Tab-separated table of C-alpha atoms in Angstrom:
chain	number	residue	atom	x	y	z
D	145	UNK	CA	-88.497	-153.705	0.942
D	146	UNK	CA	-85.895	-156.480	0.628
D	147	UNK	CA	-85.269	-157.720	4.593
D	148	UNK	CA	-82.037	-159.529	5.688
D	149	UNK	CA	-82.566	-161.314	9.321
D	150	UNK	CA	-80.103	-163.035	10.758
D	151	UNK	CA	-80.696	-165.705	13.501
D	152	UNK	CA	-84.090	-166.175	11.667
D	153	UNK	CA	-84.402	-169.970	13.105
D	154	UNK	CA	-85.995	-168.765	17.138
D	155	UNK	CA	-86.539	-166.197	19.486
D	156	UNK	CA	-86.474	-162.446	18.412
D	157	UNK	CA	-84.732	-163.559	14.672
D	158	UNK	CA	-87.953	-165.657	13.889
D	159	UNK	CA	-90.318	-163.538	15.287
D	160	UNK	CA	-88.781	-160.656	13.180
D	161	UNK	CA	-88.756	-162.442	9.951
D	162	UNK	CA	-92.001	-163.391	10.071
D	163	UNK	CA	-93.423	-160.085	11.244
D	164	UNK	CA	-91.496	-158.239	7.926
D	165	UNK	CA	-93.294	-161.252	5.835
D	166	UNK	CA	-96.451	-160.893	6.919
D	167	UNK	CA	-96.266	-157.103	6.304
D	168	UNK	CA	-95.773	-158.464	2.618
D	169	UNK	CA	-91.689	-157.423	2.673
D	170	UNK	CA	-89.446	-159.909	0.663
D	171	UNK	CA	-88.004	-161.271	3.506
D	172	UNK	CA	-84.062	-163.268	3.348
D	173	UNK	CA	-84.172	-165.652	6.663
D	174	UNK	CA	-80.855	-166.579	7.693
D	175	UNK	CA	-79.288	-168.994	10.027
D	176	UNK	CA	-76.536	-171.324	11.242
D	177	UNK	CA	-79.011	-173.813	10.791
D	178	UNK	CA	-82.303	-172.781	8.919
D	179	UNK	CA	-85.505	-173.503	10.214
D	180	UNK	CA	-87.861	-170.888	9.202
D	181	UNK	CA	-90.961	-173.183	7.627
D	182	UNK	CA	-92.464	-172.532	4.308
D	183	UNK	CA	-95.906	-171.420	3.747
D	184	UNK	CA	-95.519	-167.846	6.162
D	185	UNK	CA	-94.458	-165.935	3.165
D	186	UNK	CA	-90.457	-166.083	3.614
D	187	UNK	CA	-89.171	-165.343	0.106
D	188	UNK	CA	-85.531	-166.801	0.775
D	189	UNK	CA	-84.074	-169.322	3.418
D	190	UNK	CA	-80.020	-168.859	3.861
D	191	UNK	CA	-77.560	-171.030	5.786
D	192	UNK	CA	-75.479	-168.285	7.099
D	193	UNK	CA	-73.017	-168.136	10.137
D	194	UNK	CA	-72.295	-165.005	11.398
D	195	UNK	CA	-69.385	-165.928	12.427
D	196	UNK	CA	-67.597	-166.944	9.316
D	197	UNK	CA	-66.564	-164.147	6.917
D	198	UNK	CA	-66.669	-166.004	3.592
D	199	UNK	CA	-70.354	-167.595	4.549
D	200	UNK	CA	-71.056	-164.057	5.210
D	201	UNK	CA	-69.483	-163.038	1.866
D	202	UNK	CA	-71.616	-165.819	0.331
D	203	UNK	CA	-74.880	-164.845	1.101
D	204	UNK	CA	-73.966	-161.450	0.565
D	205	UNK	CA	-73.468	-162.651	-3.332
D	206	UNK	CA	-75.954	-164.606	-3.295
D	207	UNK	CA	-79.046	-162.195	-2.420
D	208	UNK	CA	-77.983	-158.963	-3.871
D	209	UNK	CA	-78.659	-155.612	-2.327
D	210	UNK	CA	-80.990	-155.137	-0.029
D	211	UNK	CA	-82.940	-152.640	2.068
D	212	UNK	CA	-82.698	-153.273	5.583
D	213	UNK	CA	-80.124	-155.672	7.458
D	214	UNK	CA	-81.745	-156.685	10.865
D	215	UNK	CA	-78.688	-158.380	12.902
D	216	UNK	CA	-80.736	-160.554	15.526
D	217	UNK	CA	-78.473	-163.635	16.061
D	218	UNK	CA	-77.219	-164.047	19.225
D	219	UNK	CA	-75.006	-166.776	21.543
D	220	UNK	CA	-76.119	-168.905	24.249
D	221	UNK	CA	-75.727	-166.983	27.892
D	222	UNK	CA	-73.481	-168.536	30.158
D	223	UNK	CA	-73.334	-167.318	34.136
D	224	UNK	CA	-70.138	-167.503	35.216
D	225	UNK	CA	-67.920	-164.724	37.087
D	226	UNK	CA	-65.262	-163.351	35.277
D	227	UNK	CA	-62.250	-164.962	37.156
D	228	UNK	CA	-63.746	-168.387	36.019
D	229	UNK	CA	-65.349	-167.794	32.717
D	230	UNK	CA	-63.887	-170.127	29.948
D	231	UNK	CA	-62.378	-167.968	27.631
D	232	UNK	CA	-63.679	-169.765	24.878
D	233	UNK	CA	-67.045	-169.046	25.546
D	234	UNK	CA	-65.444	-164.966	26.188
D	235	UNK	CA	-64.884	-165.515	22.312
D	236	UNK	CA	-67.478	-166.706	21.103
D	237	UNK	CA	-70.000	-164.185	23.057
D	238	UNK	CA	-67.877	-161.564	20.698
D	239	UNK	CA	-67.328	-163.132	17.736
D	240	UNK	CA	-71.346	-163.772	17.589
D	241	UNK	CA	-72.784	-160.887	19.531
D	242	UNK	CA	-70.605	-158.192	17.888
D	243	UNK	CA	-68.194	-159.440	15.360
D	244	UNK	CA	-71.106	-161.012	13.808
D	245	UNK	CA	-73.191	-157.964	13.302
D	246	UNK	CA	-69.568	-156.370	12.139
D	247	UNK	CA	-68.651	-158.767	9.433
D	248	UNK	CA	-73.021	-158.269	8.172
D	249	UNK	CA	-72.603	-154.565	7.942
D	250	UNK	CA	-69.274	-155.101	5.996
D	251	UNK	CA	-70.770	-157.587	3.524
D	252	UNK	CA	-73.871	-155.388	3.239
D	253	UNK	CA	-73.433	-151.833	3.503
D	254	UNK	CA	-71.104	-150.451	0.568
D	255	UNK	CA	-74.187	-150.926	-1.533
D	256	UNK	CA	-76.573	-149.305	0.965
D	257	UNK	CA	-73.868	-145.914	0.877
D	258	UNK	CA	-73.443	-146.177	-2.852
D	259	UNK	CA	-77.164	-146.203	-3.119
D	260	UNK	CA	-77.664	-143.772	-0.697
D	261	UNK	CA	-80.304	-145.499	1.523
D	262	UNK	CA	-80.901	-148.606	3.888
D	263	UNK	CA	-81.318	-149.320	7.277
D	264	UNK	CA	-79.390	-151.131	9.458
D	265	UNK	CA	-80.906	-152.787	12.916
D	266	UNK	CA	-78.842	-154.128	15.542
D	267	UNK	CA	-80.750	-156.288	18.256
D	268	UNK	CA	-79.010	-155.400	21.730
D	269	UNK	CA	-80.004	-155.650	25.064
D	270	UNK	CA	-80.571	-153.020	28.090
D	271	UNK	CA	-77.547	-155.270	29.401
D	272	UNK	CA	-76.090	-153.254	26.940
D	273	UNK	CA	-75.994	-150.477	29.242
D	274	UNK	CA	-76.490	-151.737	32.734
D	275	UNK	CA	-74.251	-154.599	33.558
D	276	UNK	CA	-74.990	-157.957	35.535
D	277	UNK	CA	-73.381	-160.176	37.878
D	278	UNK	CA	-72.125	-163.172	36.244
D	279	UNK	CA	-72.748	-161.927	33.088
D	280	UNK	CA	-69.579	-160.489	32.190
D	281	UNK	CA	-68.948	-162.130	28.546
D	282	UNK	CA	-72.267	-161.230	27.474
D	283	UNK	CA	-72.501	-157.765	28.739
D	284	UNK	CA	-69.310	-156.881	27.397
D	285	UNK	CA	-70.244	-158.413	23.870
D	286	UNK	CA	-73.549	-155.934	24.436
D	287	UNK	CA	-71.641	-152.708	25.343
D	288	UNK	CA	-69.732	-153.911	22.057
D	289	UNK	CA	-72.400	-153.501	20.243
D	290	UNK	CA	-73.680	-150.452	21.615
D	291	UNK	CA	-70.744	-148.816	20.889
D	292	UNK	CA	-69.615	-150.022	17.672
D	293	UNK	CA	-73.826	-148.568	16.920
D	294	UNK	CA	-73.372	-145.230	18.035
D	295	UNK	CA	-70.379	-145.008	15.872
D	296	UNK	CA	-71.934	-146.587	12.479
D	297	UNK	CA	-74.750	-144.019	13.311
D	298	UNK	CA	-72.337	-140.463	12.422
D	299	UNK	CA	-70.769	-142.512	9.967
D	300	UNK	CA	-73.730	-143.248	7.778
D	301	UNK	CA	-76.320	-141.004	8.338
D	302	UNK	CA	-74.018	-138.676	5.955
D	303	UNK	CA	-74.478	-141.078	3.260
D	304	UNK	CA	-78.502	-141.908	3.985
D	305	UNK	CA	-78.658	-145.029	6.136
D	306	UNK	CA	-80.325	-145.185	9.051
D	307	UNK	CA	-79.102	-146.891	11.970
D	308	UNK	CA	-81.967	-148.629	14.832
D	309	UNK	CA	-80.440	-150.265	18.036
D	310	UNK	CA	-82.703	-152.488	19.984
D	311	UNK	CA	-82.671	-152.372	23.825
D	312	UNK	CA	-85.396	-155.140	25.076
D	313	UNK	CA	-85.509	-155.558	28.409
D	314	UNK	CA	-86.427	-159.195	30.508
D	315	UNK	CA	-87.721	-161.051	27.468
D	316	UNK	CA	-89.143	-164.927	27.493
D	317	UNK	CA	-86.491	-167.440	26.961
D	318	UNK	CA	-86.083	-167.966	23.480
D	319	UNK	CA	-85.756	-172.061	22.420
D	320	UNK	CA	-82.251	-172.971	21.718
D	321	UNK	CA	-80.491	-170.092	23.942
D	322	UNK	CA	-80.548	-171.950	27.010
D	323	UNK	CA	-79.390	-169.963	30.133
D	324	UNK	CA	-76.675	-172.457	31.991
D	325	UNK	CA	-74.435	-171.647	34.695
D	326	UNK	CA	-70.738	-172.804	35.795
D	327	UNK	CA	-71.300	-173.047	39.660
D	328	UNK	CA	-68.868	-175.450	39.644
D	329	UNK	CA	-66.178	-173.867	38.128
D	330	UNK	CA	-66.480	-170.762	40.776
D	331	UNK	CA	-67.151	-172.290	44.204
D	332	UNK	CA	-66.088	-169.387	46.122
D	333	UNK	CA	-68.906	-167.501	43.914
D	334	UNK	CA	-71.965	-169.800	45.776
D	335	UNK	CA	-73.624	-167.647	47.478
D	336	UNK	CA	-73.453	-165.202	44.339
D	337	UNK	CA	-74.802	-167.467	42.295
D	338	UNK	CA	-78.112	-168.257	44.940
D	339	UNK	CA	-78.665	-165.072	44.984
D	340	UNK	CA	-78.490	-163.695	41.807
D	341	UNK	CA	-80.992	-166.965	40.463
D	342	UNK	CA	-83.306	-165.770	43.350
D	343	UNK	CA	-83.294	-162.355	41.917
D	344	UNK	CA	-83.559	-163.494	38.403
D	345	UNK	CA	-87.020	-165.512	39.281
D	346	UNK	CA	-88.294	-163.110	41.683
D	347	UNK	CA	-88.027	-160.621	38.395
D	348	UNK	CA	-89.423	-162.702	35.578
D	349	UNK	CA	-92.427	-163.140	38.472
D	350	UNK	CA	-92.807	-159.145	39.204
D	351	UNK	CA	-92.380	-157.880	35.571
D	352	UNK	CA	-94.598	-158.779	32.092
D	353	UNK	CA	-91.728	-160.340	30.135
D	354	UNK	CA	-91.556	-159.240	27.047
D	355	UNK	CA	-92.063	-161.599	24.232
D	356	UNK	CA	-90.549	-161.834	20.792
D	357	UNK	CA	-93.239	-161.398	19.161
D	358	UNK	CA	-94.046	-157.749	20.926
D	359	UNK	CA	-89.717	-157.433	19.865
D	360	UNK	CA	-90.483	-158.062	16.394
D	361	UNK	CA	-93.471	-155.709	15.727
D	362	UNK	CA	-92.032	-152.780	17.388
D	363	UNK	CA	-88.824	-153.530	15.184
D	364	UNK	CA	-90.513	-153.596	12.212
D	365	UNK	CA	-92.565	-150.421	13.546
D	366	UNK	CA	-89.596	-148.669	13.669
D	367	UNK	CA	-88.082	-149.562	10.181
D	368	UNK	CA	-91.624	-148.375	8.602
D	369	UNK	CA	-91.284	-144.995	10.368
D	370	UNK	CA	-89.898	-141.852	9.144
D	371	UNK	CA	-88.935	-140.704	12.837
D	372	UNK	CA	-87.908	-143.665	14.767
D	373	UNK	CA	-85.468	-143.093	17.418
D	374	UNK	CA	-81.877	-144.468	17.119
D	375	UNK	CA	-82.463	-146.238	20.265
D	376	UNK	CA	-85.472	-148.386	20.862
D	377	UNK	CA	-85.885	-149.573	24.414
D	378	UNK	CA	-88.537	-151.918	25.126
D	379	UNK	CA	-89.612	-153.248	28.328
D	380	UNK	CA	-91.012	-151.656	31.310
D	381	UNK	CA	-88.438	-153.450	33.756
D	382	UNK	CA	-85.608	-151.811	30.914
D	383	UNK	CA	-86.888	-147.928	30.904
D	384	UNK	CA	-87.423	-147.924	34.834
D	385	UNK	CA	-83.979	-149.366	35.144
D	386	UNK	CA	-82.195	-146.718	32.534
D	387	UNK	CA	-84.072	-143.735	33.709
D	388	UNK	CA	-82.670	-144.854	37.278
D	389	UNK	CA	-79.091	-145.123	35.645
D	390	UNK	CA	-79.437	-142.021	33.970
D	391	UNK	CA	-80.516	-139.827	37.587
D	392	UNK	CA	-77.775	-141.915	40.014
D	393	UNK	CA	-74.216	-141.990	40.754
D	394	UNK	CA	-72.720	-145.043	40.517
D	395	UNK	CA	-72.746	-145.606	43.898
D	396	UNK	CA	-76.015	-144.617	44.331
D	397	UNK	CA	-76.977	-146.918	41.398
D	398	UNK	CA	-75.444	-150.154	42.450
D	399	UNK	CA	-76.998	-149.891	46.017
D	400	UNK	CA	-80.432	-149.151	44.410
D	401	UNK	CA	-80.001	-152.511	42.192
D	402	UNK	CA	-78.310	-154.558	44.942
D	403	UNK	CA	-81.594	-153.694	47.334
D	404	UNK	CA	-84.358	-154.242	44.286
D	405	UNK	CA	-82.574	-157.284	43.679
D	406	UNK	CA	-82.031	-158.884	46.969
D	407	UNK	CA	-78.386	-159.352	46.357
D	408	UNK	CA	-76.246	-158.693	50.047
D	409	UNK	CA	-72.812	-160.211	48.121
């Protein structure tokens, strides 16, 4: 199969790309800024920004059709509340984490309906579906995305195209997506901010982070399967936290997460 990653330069993207290429799939890495070595049997390196439509049109030219589009670049995560979060960051959460994946499916899909097959992947989050305090631009750029997947899904399943949205859970940081915070911005948000860091630590210590690598191979799992589900949640911390969504009220939700989490705010 001909492979399309985007965001193939760290984290989940590179871990992705190299799991399709070592599965002996002609594999297209893409990035902002490529760095995908040679030598791990990557057929094509791409300079390719997501969020530009005529790059996207570019590499679109450039490589063709291809079998499966795996959307797995994503934008740095900023903690800020909303009252204080710079909008520009707002729109660029968007314009990576869903308009991104919007303009690839654009460039690459006409050719996937007129040939009556492909499969498009979308790399989400279980923030997707559960929001976070102080995560307000990236959660809504998730929900995005979760949305805008469940539609593609009964629009092209008529035509033969499969559609795969990825719900990891607490993964390992992934180099170059630093996690930073805007404390200073929001000083009436302090004690928020405390406590929500102390909850984030106390999880990564109580839960076996996922890793990229474990991302990728279940990802490329799924696109080698007749029967995969059009949701893939990963993550022990992500399915005990969804099948708690699923059974609760809100109410009853929020206190459940506010006492697992330590958070008294």
């Amino acid at each position: 199969m001909r492979v399309l990653v985007t965001g193939s330069s760290r984290g989940i993207g590179r871990a992705t790309t190299l799991e399709f290429a070592g599965r002996g799939h002609h594999v297209i890495a893409t990035a902002r800024t490529p760095g995908t070595p040679a030598g791990h049997g990557v057929a094509e390196c791409l300079q390719l920004d997501v969020t530009d439509t005529e790059s996207v049109a570019r590499a679109a030219a450039r490589t063709g059709p291809i079998d499966v589009l795996v959307n797995g670049a994503g934008a740095p995560l900023v903690s800020s509340p909303v009252e204080t979060h710079p909008l520009a960051d707002l729109k660029e959460q968007l314009d990576v984490n869903y308009l991104g994946p919007v303009r690839m499916i654009q460039a690459f899909l006409p050719a996937m309906r007129e040939r009556g097959s492909g499969t498009i992947v979308n790399v989400g989050s279980v923030t997707g579906r559960v929001a976070q305090p102080l995560r307000g631009a990236a959660n809504a750029s998730k929900f995005a995305l979760e949305g805008m997947s469940e539609a593609l899904k009964y629009e092209t399943g008529h035509f033969g195209i499969r559609v795969i949205l990825v719900e990891p859970g607490a993964t390992q940081n992934q180099p170059g997506k630093v996690k930073y915070a805007l404390p200073g911005r929001a000083p009436h948000y302090a004690d928020l901010f405390t406590q929500f860091e102390a909850a984030e630590k106390g999880l990564t210590a109580s839960v076996a982070l996922l890793t990229p690598d474990l991302v990728a191979k279940a990802i490329a799992d799924a696109v080698e399967s007749k029967d995969a589900p059009f949701r893939l949640t990963l993550g022990g911390d992500a399915e005990l936290v969804l099948a708690e969504r699923k059974r609760s009220t809100d109410e009853d939700f929020e206190a459940r997460m506010r006492s697992l989490l330590g958070i008294t705010w």
